[in-house]
Coordinates of C-alpha atoms in Angstrom, one line a residue:
M1 CA 109.0 89.5 86.4
S2 CA 112.5 88.6 86.6
D3 CA 112.8 85.9 88.8
T4 CA 109.7 83.5 87.2
L5 CA 107.7 81.8 84.3
A6 CA 104.3 82.4 83.3
R7 CA 103.1 80.2 81.1
P8 CA 101.1 81.4 77.7
A9 CA 98.2 80.3 76.6
E10 CA 97.5 76.5 75.4
A11 CA 98.2 76.5 71.6
G12 CA 93.7 76.4 71.5
T13 CA 92.6 77.9 73.9
S14 CA 91.3 81.1 74.6
S15 CA 93.3 83.7 77.0
P16 CA 92.0 83.7 80.3
K17 CA 91.2 86.7 81.4
P18 CA 94.4 88.6 83.5
N19 CA 91.7 91.2 85.5
A20 CA 89.4 88.2 86.3
V21 CA 92.0 85.8 87.0
V22 CA 93.4 88.0 89.9
A23 CA 90.4 89.3 91.0
V24 CA 88.8 85.8 91.9
L25 CA 91.6 84.5 93.0
A26 CA 92.5 87.6 95.5
L27 CA 88.6 87.2 97.2
A28 CA 89.0 83.5 97.9
G29 CA 92.3 84.5 99.5
I30 CA 90.3 87.6 101.3
V31 CA 87.8 84.5 101.8
V32 CA 89.6 82.0 103.7
S33 CA 92.0 84.3 105.4
L34 CA 88.7 85.9 106.7
M35 CA 88.3 82.3 109.3
Q36 CA 92.0 83.3 111.5
T37 CA 89.7 86.5 112.6
L38 CA 86.2 84.9 113.3
V39 CA 86.4 83.2 115.9
I40 CA 88.1 86.2 117.5
P41 CA 85.5 88.4 118.5
I42 CA 83.8 85.5 120.1
V43 CA 86.2 83.4 121.6
P44 CA 85.7 84.8 125.2
E45 CA 82.1 83.7 125.4
L46 CA 82.6 80.8 123.4
P47 CA 82.9 78.8 127.0
T48 CA 78.8 80.0 128.0
L49 CA 77.8 79.8 124.0
L50 CA 79.6 76.3 123.7
H51 CA 78.6 75.1 128.2
A52 CA 81.9 73.9 127.7
E53 CA 85.0 74.7 129.8
A54 CA 87.3 77.0 128.1
D55 CA 90.3 74.8 128.5
D56 CA 88.2 72.6 126.2
T57 CA 87.5 75.5 123.6
A58 CA 90.3 76.9 123.0
W59 CA 90.5 73.8 120.4
A60 CA 88.1 75.9 118.3
V61 CA 91.1 77.8 117.3
T62 CA 93.7 74.8 118.1
A63 CA 91.5 71.9 115.1
T64 CA 91.5 75.2 113.0
L65 CA 95.8 75.5 113.5
L66 CA 97.2 72.1 112.8
A67 CA 94.5 71.3 110.0
A68 CA 96.0 74.6 107.8
A69 CA 99.2 72.7 108.8
V70 CA 98.3 69.2 107.5
A71 CA 96.3 70.7 104.7
T72 CA 98.9 72.6 102.9
P73 CA 101.4 70.7 102.0
V74 CA 99.8 68.0 101.2
V75 CA 96.2 70.0 99.3
G76 CA 99.5 71.6 97.9
R77 CA 101.7 68.7 96.6
L78 CA 97.7 66.8 94.9
G79 CA 98.0 70.5 92.9
D80 CA 100.7 70.0 91.0
M81 CA 100.0 66.5 90.2
F82 CA 95.9 66.3 89.4
G83 CA 95.1 69.7 88.9
K84 CA 95.5 73.0 91.0
R85 CA 92.4 74.3 89.6
R86 CA 90.8 71.2 91.5
M87 CA 92.4 71.0 94.6
L88 CA 91.1 75.2 94.9
L89 CA 87.8 74.7 94.5
L90 CA 87.5 71.2 97.0
S91 CA 89.9 73.6 99.2
I92 CA 86.1 75.8 99.2
V93 CA 84.0 73.2 99.4
L94 CA 85.9 72.5 102.6
L95 CA 85.1 75.5 103.8
V96 CA 81.6 76.0 102.8
S97 CA 81.3 72.5 104.5
G98 CA 83.3 73.8 108.4
S99 CA 81.2 77.1 107.9
V100 CA 78.0 75.5 108.2
V101 CA 78.5 73.1 110.5
C102 CA 79.4 75.6 112.5
G103 CA 76.7 77.8 112.1
L104 CA 74.4 74.9 113.0
A105 CA 76.7 74.0 116.2
D106 CA 75.5 74.5 120.0
S107 CA 78.5 72.4 121.7
L108 CA 81.7 71.6 120.8
V109 CA 82.4 68.3 119.5
P110 CA 80.9 70.3 116.0
M111 CA 82.7 73.4 116.1
I112 CA 85.3 71.5 116.6
I113 CA 84.4 69.5 113.3
G114 CA 83.4 72.3 111.5
R115 CA 87.3 74.3 112.2
T116 CA 89.0 71.7 111.5
L117 CA 87.1 71.7 108.2
Q118 CA 87.4 75.6 107.5
G119 CA 91.6 74.4 108.7
L120 CA 92.0 72.5 105.4
A121 CA 91.1 75.5 103.6
A122 CA 94.0 76.9 104.2
A123 CA 95.9 75.9 101.3
V124 CA 94.2 78.4 98.6
V125 CA 96.3 81.2 98.9
P126 CA 99.6 79.1 98.1
L127 CA 97.3 77.5 94.6
G128 CA 95.7 80.3 93.8
I129 CA 99.9 81.9 93.3
S130 CA 100.7 78.9 91.0
I131 CA 97.5 79.1 89.4
M132 CA 98.9 81.9 87.8
R133 CA 101.7 81.5 86.6
D134 CA 100.5 78.8 84.7
V135 CA 97.8 81.1 84.0
L136 CA 98.7 84.5 83.5
P137 CA 101.6 86.4 81.3
A138 CA 104.6 86.9 82.5
E139 CA 104.3 91.3 82.8
R140 CA 100.8 90.3 85.4
L141 CA 102.9 88.1 87.1
A142 CA 105.0 89.8 89.6
G143 CA 101.6 92.7 90.3
S144 CA 99.4 89.6 90.8
T145 CA 101.1 87.2 92.8
A146 CA 101.7 90.3 95.7
V147 CA 98.1 91.6 95.5
M148 CA 96.9 87.1 96.5
S149 CA 99.8 87.0 99.0
A150 CA 97.9 90.3 100.6
S151 CA 94.8 88.6 100.4
L152 CA 95.9 87.2 103.7
G153 CA 96.3 90.0 106.0
V154 CA 93.8 92.1 104.1
G155 CA 90.8 89.9 104.9
G156 CA 92.2 89.0 108.4
A157 CA 92.2 93.1 109.4
L158 CA 88.9 94.2 107.6
G159 CA 86.9 90.4 109.0
L160 CA 87.7 91.7 112.4
P161 CA 86.1 94.7 112.6
A162 CA 82.9 93.1 110.4
A163 CA 83.6 90.1 112.6
A164 CA 83.3 91.5 115.7
F165 CA 80.1 94.0 114.8
I166 CA 78.1 90.9 113.9
A167 CA 78.8 89.6 116.9
D168 CA 77.9 92.7 118.9
N169 CA 74.8 92.5 117.3
W170 CA 73.6 90.1 116.3
D171 CA 73.2 85.8 117.0
W172 CA 77.3 84.5 117.2
H173 CA 75.9 81.9 113.7
I174 CA 75.8 84.4 111.7
L175 CA 79.2 84.9 111.4
F176 CA 79.7 81.0 109.6
W177 CA 76.4 81.8 107.9
V178 CA 78.4 84.3 106.1
S179 CA 81.3 83.1 106.0
A180 CA 79.0 80.0 104.0
S181 CA 77.1 82.5 101.8
L182 CA 81.2 84.4 100.8
G183 CA 82.7 80.7 99.9
V184 CA 80.2 79.7 97.9
V185 CA 80.0 83.0 95.9
S186 CA 83.6 82.3 96.5
F187 CA 83.7 78.5 94.0
L188 CA 81.3 79.6 92.0
L189 CA 83.2 82.3 90.7
V190 CA 86.5 80.0 90.6
L191 CA 84.6 77.6 88.4
F192 CA 83.0 80.1 86.0
L193 CA 86.5 81.9 85.5
I194 CA 89.2 80.1 86.1
P195 CA 91.1 78.2 84.3
E196 CA 92.6 74.7 84.7
S197 CA 96.4 74.1 84.5
K198 CA 97.5 71.9 81.8
V199 CA 101.2 72.0 83.8
R200 CA 101.1 67.9 85.8
T201 CA 103.4 66.5 87.8
G202 CA 102.3 63.0 87.7
G203 CA 102.9 59.9 89.3
S204 CA 101.8 58.7 92.5
F205 CA 101.3 60.5 96.4
D206 CA 103.7 59.8 98.6
I207 CA 100.9 58.7 101.2
V208 CA 103.7 57.2 103.9
G209 CA 105.5 61.0 103.5
S210 CA 102.0 62.4 103.9
L211 CA 100.9 60.3 107.3
G212 CA 104.6 61.2 108.1
L213 CA 104.7 64.8 107.8
S214 CA 101.3 65.2 109.5
A215 CA 101.8 63.1 112.8
G216 CA 105.2 65.7 112.7
L217 CA 103.8 68.8 112.5
V218 CA 100.8 67.6 114.8
S219 CA 102.6 66.3 117.2
L220 CA 105.2 69.4 116.9
L221 CA 102.3 72.5 117.0
L222 CA 100.1 71.0 120.0
A223 CA 103.4 71.1 121.9
V224 CA 104.2 74.7 121.2
S225 CA 100.7 75.2 121.4
K226 CA 99.4 73.8 124.5
G227 CA 102.4 73.7 126.3
A228 CA 101.4 76.4 128.4
S229 CA 98.2 75.0 129.4
W230 CA 100.2 72.0 130.2
G231 CA 103.0 73.2 131.6
W232 CA 106.6 73.4 129.8
T233 CA 108.7 70.5 131.3
S234 CA 105.5 68.1 131.3
G235 CA 105.4 64.5 130.4
T236 CA 103.1 65.7 127.5
T237 CA 104.5 68.4 126.2
L238 CA 107.7 67.1 126.4
G239 CA 106.7 63.5 124.8
L240 CA 105.3 65.2 121.6
G241 CA 108.3 67.8 121.2
V242 CA 110.5 64.4 121.3
A243 CA 107.8 62.5 119.3
A244 CA 108.3 65.6 116.3
V245 CA 111.9 65.4 116.4
V246 CA 112.4 61.2 115.6
I247 CA 109.1 61.7 113.3
L248 CA 110.6 64.6 111.6
L249 CA 113.8 62.9 111.5
S250 CA 112.5 59.8 110.2
W251 CA 110.1 61.5 107.2
G252 CA 113.7 63.6 105.5
F253 CA 115.2 60.5 105.9
W254 CA 111.8 58.9 104.1
E255 CA 111.5 62.1 101.5
L256 CA 115.2 60.9 100.4
K257 CA 114.5 57.5 99.2
A258 CA 111.0 58.5 97.5
K259 CA 111.1 58.0 93.5
Q260 CA 108.4 61.0 93.9
P261 CA 108.6 62.5 97.3
L262 CA 105.4 65.0 99.4
V263 CA 108.2 67.3 99.8
D264 CA 111.2 67.0 97.4
L265 CA 113.6 68.3 100.1
R266 CA 116.7 68.6 97.3
T267 CA 115.0 71.2 95.8
T268 CA 114.4 72.8 98.9
A269 CA 117.9 72.5 99.6
R270 CA 119.0 75.2 96.6
P271 CA 119.9 78.1 98.2
Q272 CA 117.0 80.5 97.2
V273 CA 114.4 78.3 98.3
L274 CA 116.5 77.2 101.9
F275 CA 117.0 81.1 102.6
T276 CA 113.4 82.3 101.5
N277 CA 111.7 79.6 104.1
L278 CA 114.1 80.5 106.8
A279 CA 113.7 84.1 106.3
S280 CA 109.6 83.2 105.9
I281 CA 109.9 81.5 109.7
A282 CA 111.1 84.9 111.2
L283 CA 108.7 87.1 109.3
G284 CA 106.1 84.5 110.7
F285 CA 107.8 84.5 113.5
S286 CA 107.8 89.3 113.9
M287 CA 104.8 89.4 112.4
F288 CA 102.3 87.4 115.1
A289 CA 103.7 89.6 118.1
M290 CA 101.7 92.5 115.9
S291 CA 98.9 91.3 116.4
L292 CA 99.1 89.4 119.8
V293 CA 100.4 93.6 121.0
L294 CA 98.1 95.7 119.6
P295 CA 94.7 93.9 120.4
Q296 CA 95.3 93.8 123.9
L297 CA 96.8 97.4 124.0
L298 CA 93.9 98.5 123.3
Q299 CA 91.5 96.0 125.5
L300 CA 93.3 96.2 128.9
P301 CA 91.4 99.1 131.4
S302 CA 93.2 102.3 130.6
Q303 CA 93.5 102.7 135.0
T304 CA 96.7 100.9 134.1
G305 CA 98.3 103.6 132.5
Y306 CA 99.1 102.3 129.4
G307 CA 95.8 99.7 128.3
L308 CA 93.4 102.1 126.2
G309 CA 89.9 100.8 127.4
K310 CA 88.6 99.6 123.8
S311 CA 86.3 97.6 122.8
M312 CA 86.8 94.6 120.1
L313 CA 85.3 96.3 117.7
T314 CA 87.1 99.7 117.5
V315 CA 90.8 96.7 117.9
G316 CA 88.8 96.0 114.8
L317 CA 88.4 99.7 112.6
V318 CA 92.4 99.9 114.2
L319 CA 93.6 97.4 112.5
A320 CA 91.9 97.5 109.0
P321 CA 93.5 100.3 107.5
Q322 CA 97.2 98.5 107.3
G323 CA 95.1 95.7 105.3
L324 CA 94.0 98.4 102.4
V325 CA 98.3 99.2 103.6
M326 CA 99.5 96.5 102.1
M327 CA 97.2 96.6 99.1
V328 CA 98.6 99.0 97.8
M329 CA 101.6 97.9 98.8
S330 CA 101.8 95.5 97.0
A331 CA 101.7 97.3 94.5
V332 CA 104.4 99.0 94.6
S333 CA 106.4 96.0 95.3
A334 CA 105.9 94.7 92.5
G335 CA 107.4 97.5 91.0
I336 CA 110.6 97.5 92.9
T337 CA 110.4 93.1 92.0
K338 CA 110.5 93.5 88.9
A339 CA 113.2 96.4 88.9
K340 CA 115.4 95.0 91.1
G341 CA 114.0 91.4 92.1
P342 CA 112.7 89.8 94.5
K343 CA 115.5 89.9 97.2
V344 CA 115.9 93.2 97.4
T345 CA 112.1 93.5 98.0
L346 CA 111.6 91.0 100.8
M347 CA 115.1 93.0 102.9
I348 CA 113.5 96.5 102.5
G349 CA 109.6 94.9 103.8
A350 CA 111.8 93.0 106.9
L351 CA 113.4 96.6 107.2
I352 CA 109.9 98.5 107.3
V353 CA 108.2 95.5 109.9
S354 CA 111.4 96.2 112.1
A355 CA 111.0 99.9 112.2
G356 CA 107.5 99.1 112.6
Y357 CA 108.1 97.8 116.2
A358 CA 110.6 100.2 117.2
L359 CA 108.5 102.9 116.2
N360 CA 106.1 101.4 118.6
I361 CA 107.8 100.5 121.5
V362 CA 108.0 104.5 122.2
L363 CA 104.5 105.2 120.5
M364 CA 102.1 103.1 121.9
S365 CA 99.9 105.7 124.3
E366 CA 96.9 106.9 121.7
V367 CA 95.1 105.3 119.5
W368 CA 96.3 107.1 116.7
H369 CA 99.7 105.6 117.4
L370 CA 98.7 102.0 117.2
V371 CA 97.2 103.2 113.8
L372 CA 99.8 104.0 112.2
V373 CA 102.2 101.5 114.1
S374 CA 99.8 98.5 111.9
C375 CA 100.0 100.6 109.3
V376 CA 104.1 100.6 109.1
I377 CA 104.6 97.2 109.9
G378 CA 101.5 96.0 107.3
G379 CA 103.3 98.3 104.9
G380 CA 106.5 95.8 105.3
V381 CA 104.3 93.1 105.1
G382 CA 102.8 93.8 102.2
F383 CA 106.5 93.9 100.7
T384 CA 107.4 90.3 101.9
Y385 CA 104.4 89.1 101.3
G386 CA 104.7 89.0 97.3
A387 CA 108.4 88.5 97.7
M388 CA 108.8 85.5 98.5
P389 CA 106.2 82.9 96.2
A390 CA 108.7 85.4 93.6
L391 CA 111.6 84.0 95.1
I392 CA 109.9 80.1 95.6
M393 CA 109.2 80.2 92.2
G394 CA 112.2 81.6 90.8
A395 CA 113.8 78.5 92.4
V396 CA 111.6 75.2 91.5
P397 CA 110.2 74.0 88.1
E398 CA 106.2 74.7 87.1
S399 CA 105.7 71.3 88.1
E400 CA 105.9 71.5 92.2
T401 CA 105.4 75.5 92.3
A402 CA 101.8 75.0 94.5
A403 CA 103.5 72.4 96.3
A404 CA 106.3 74.7 97.3
N405 CA 104.4 77.7 97.8
S406 CA 102.6 75.7 100.5
L407 CA 105.9 74.2 101.5
N408 CA 106.8 78.5 102.3
T409 CA 102.9 79.3 104.2
L410 CA 104.1 76.3 106.1
M411 CA 106.9 78.2 107.5
R412 CA 105.1 81.6 107.9
S413 CA 103.0 79.5 109.8
L414 CA 105.6 77.5 112.1
G415 CA 107.5 81.4 112.8
T416 CA 103.7 82.1 114.0
S417 CA 102.6 80.0 116.4
F418 CA 106.7 80.1 117.6
A419 CA 105.5 83.6 118.0
S420 CA 102.9 83.2 120.4
A421 CA 104.6 80.2 122.5
I422 CA 107.0 82.9 123.1
A423 CA 104.7 85.9 123.6
G424 CA 102.9 84.0 126.0
V425 CA 106.0 83.0 128.6
I426 CA 106.8 86.4 128.3
L427 CA 103.1 87.9 129.2
A428 CA 102.6 85.5 131.6
Q429 CA 105.9 86.0 133.3
M430 CA 106.3 90.0 132.9
T431 CA 102.7 91.1 134.5
T432 CA 101.8 93.8 136.8
D433 CA 98.5 93.5 140.5
F434 CA 95.7 95.2 138.5
G435 CA 93.0 95.3 141.6
G436 CA 93.9 91.8 142.2
H437 CA 94.5 90.7 139.2
A438 CA 98.1 89.4 137.6
L439 CA 97.9 91.3 134.2
P440 CA 100.4 92.0 131.4
S441 CA 103.1 95.0 132.0
E442 CA 104.0 97.8 130.2
N443 CA 107.7 96.3 129.8
G444 CA 106.5 92.6 128.4
F445 CA 104.2 94.6 125.8
K446 CA 107.4 96.8 124.8
V447 CA 109.8 93.8 125.4
I448 CA 107.9 91.8 122.4
M449 CA 108.0 94.6 120.4
A450 CA 111.2 94.4 120.8
I451 CA 111.5 90.6 119.5
G452 CA 109.4 91.2 116.7
A453 CA 111.8 94.0 115.5
G454 CA 115.0 91.3 115.9
A455 CA 112.9 88.4 114.1
A456 CA 112.9 91.0 111.3
L457 CA 116.4 92.3 111.3
L458 CA 116.8 88.7 111.2
A459 CA 115.4 87.8 108.1
F460 CA 116.7 90.7 106.3
F461 CA 119.8 89.0 107.9
I462 CA 119.2 85.6 106.3
A463 CA 117.4 87.0 102.8
S464 CA 120.8 88.7 102.1
F465 CA 122.6 85.4 101.3
I466 CA 119.6 84.9 98.5
P467 CA 121.2 84.6 95.5
K468 CA 121.3 87.1 93.4
K469 CA 119.8 86.5 89.8
K470 CA 122.0 87.1 86.8
A471 CA 119.3 86.9 84.0
P472 CA 115.7 87.0 84.2
L473 CA 113.7 83.9 83.2
V474 CA 111.8 84.0 80.3
E475 CA 110.0 81.2 78.6
T476 CA 110.3 82.0 74.8
T477 CA 108.2 77.8 73.9
G478 CA 104.2 77.4 74.5
G479 CA 103.3 73.2 75.5
D480 CA 103.9 71.4 78.6
D481 CA 108.2 71.4 79.8
S482 CA 110.7 68.7 77.8
P483 CA 112.9 68.0 80.9
A484 CA 115.8 70.0 78.5
D485 CA 113.7 73.1 79.5
E486 CA 113.2 72.1 83.1
A487 CA 116.5 71.9 83.4
A488 CA 117.2 74.7 82.2
E489 CA 115.0 76.5 84.5
V490 CA 116.8 75.3 87.3
T491 CA 119.8 75.6 86.8
G492 CA 118.4 79.3 85.8
A493 CA 116.8 79.5 89.0
K494 CA 120.0 78.4 91.1
A495 CA 122.5 81.1 88.9

């Protein structure tokens, strides 16, 4: 791979089996991504199931979002310091624990606790990608990281129809027992088949930085995710927004002065990392539109003239092929990355995503239209998901891989959160009357799809500023990198 380094096996140790490493880590990514779609089929029923108000049960989703945002950069940094495999196993344990708590829950509080624990497992994918960099041969890295990245979409796409089928035919608690069982299987496979990397940063953990980033992210995401229900001009929403700005600015000053910061902002400011993260925000924004628009179009009553009146199970089946396309296209993207570099792959993916939304504006009246659209967008996402970690790993020292990949994952999540808020405002304003009820209008959906296309084009434009590579980075010696070696890596990455 032209933009990343893979550490050869340490002398005197058996070389890990690449196929087993990729399969086990991808499975872990799929299992963790299931948590994002696990509750979607039962969200409308949660007030009844948990004996609580709808505004309160929404925290079963919000808690996962907040926990994932906090855990991803923190766990990534801990992985660089104390071992990526160790933190991967801990993350899976949190997922299993959260699933068990939810499986036993019959009221709101334990459900929120369980969903929070599930959210704390969100760092599995960036950790898995970082492990791949450390233990796989360089020639396997492009395809392997693309597959690992695609596991996020595959788990979400395949999990929705499975969750809908289970929720329609059995007790809803089984959803979480299935999640717990898959987590146990994943834990055992990681424990016995994945080697621990010896690449470490060492040092002390930046507790102040982690608390500051957590407080800033929670304030920001609460304001964005709950602003619609609290009121965008309410004191609570505005206060959280101001607090987020103040806390994150203060956090930034602290990180620049810290000897061992949670996030190395100087590394983050390198053009390749900076523009990749900015493109990730735009792509995260863009990709949310599909998960919002397509399910609603499928489920709205056919009497509206644009809804298709389908069940949640049908929604899952329509979106499922997208995950398979994503996995297939991840292999194609790896080939392009090897030949042309991940920058080209990212730009191609962004154009495909934009084209998919443009197609959706004119094709939205039949089920097969939405299957086609979801597959086109899924193919573009497969390209972008494979390219982003390659760009990040090509620009950071090997000892900072997990933290850098985790930050990139967080950037995509922030883009998705902003998209959710903006789309909610648009659909609330652009409505049509249906039997005395206000429903999102057809034009409202088209506006969101146009914004999704525009966000993907913005990602394409931002990606064009990513520096080109002049030569591949190849590590020719075993053992840990010396400071001079890492300096050479950084210099090459910035070229």
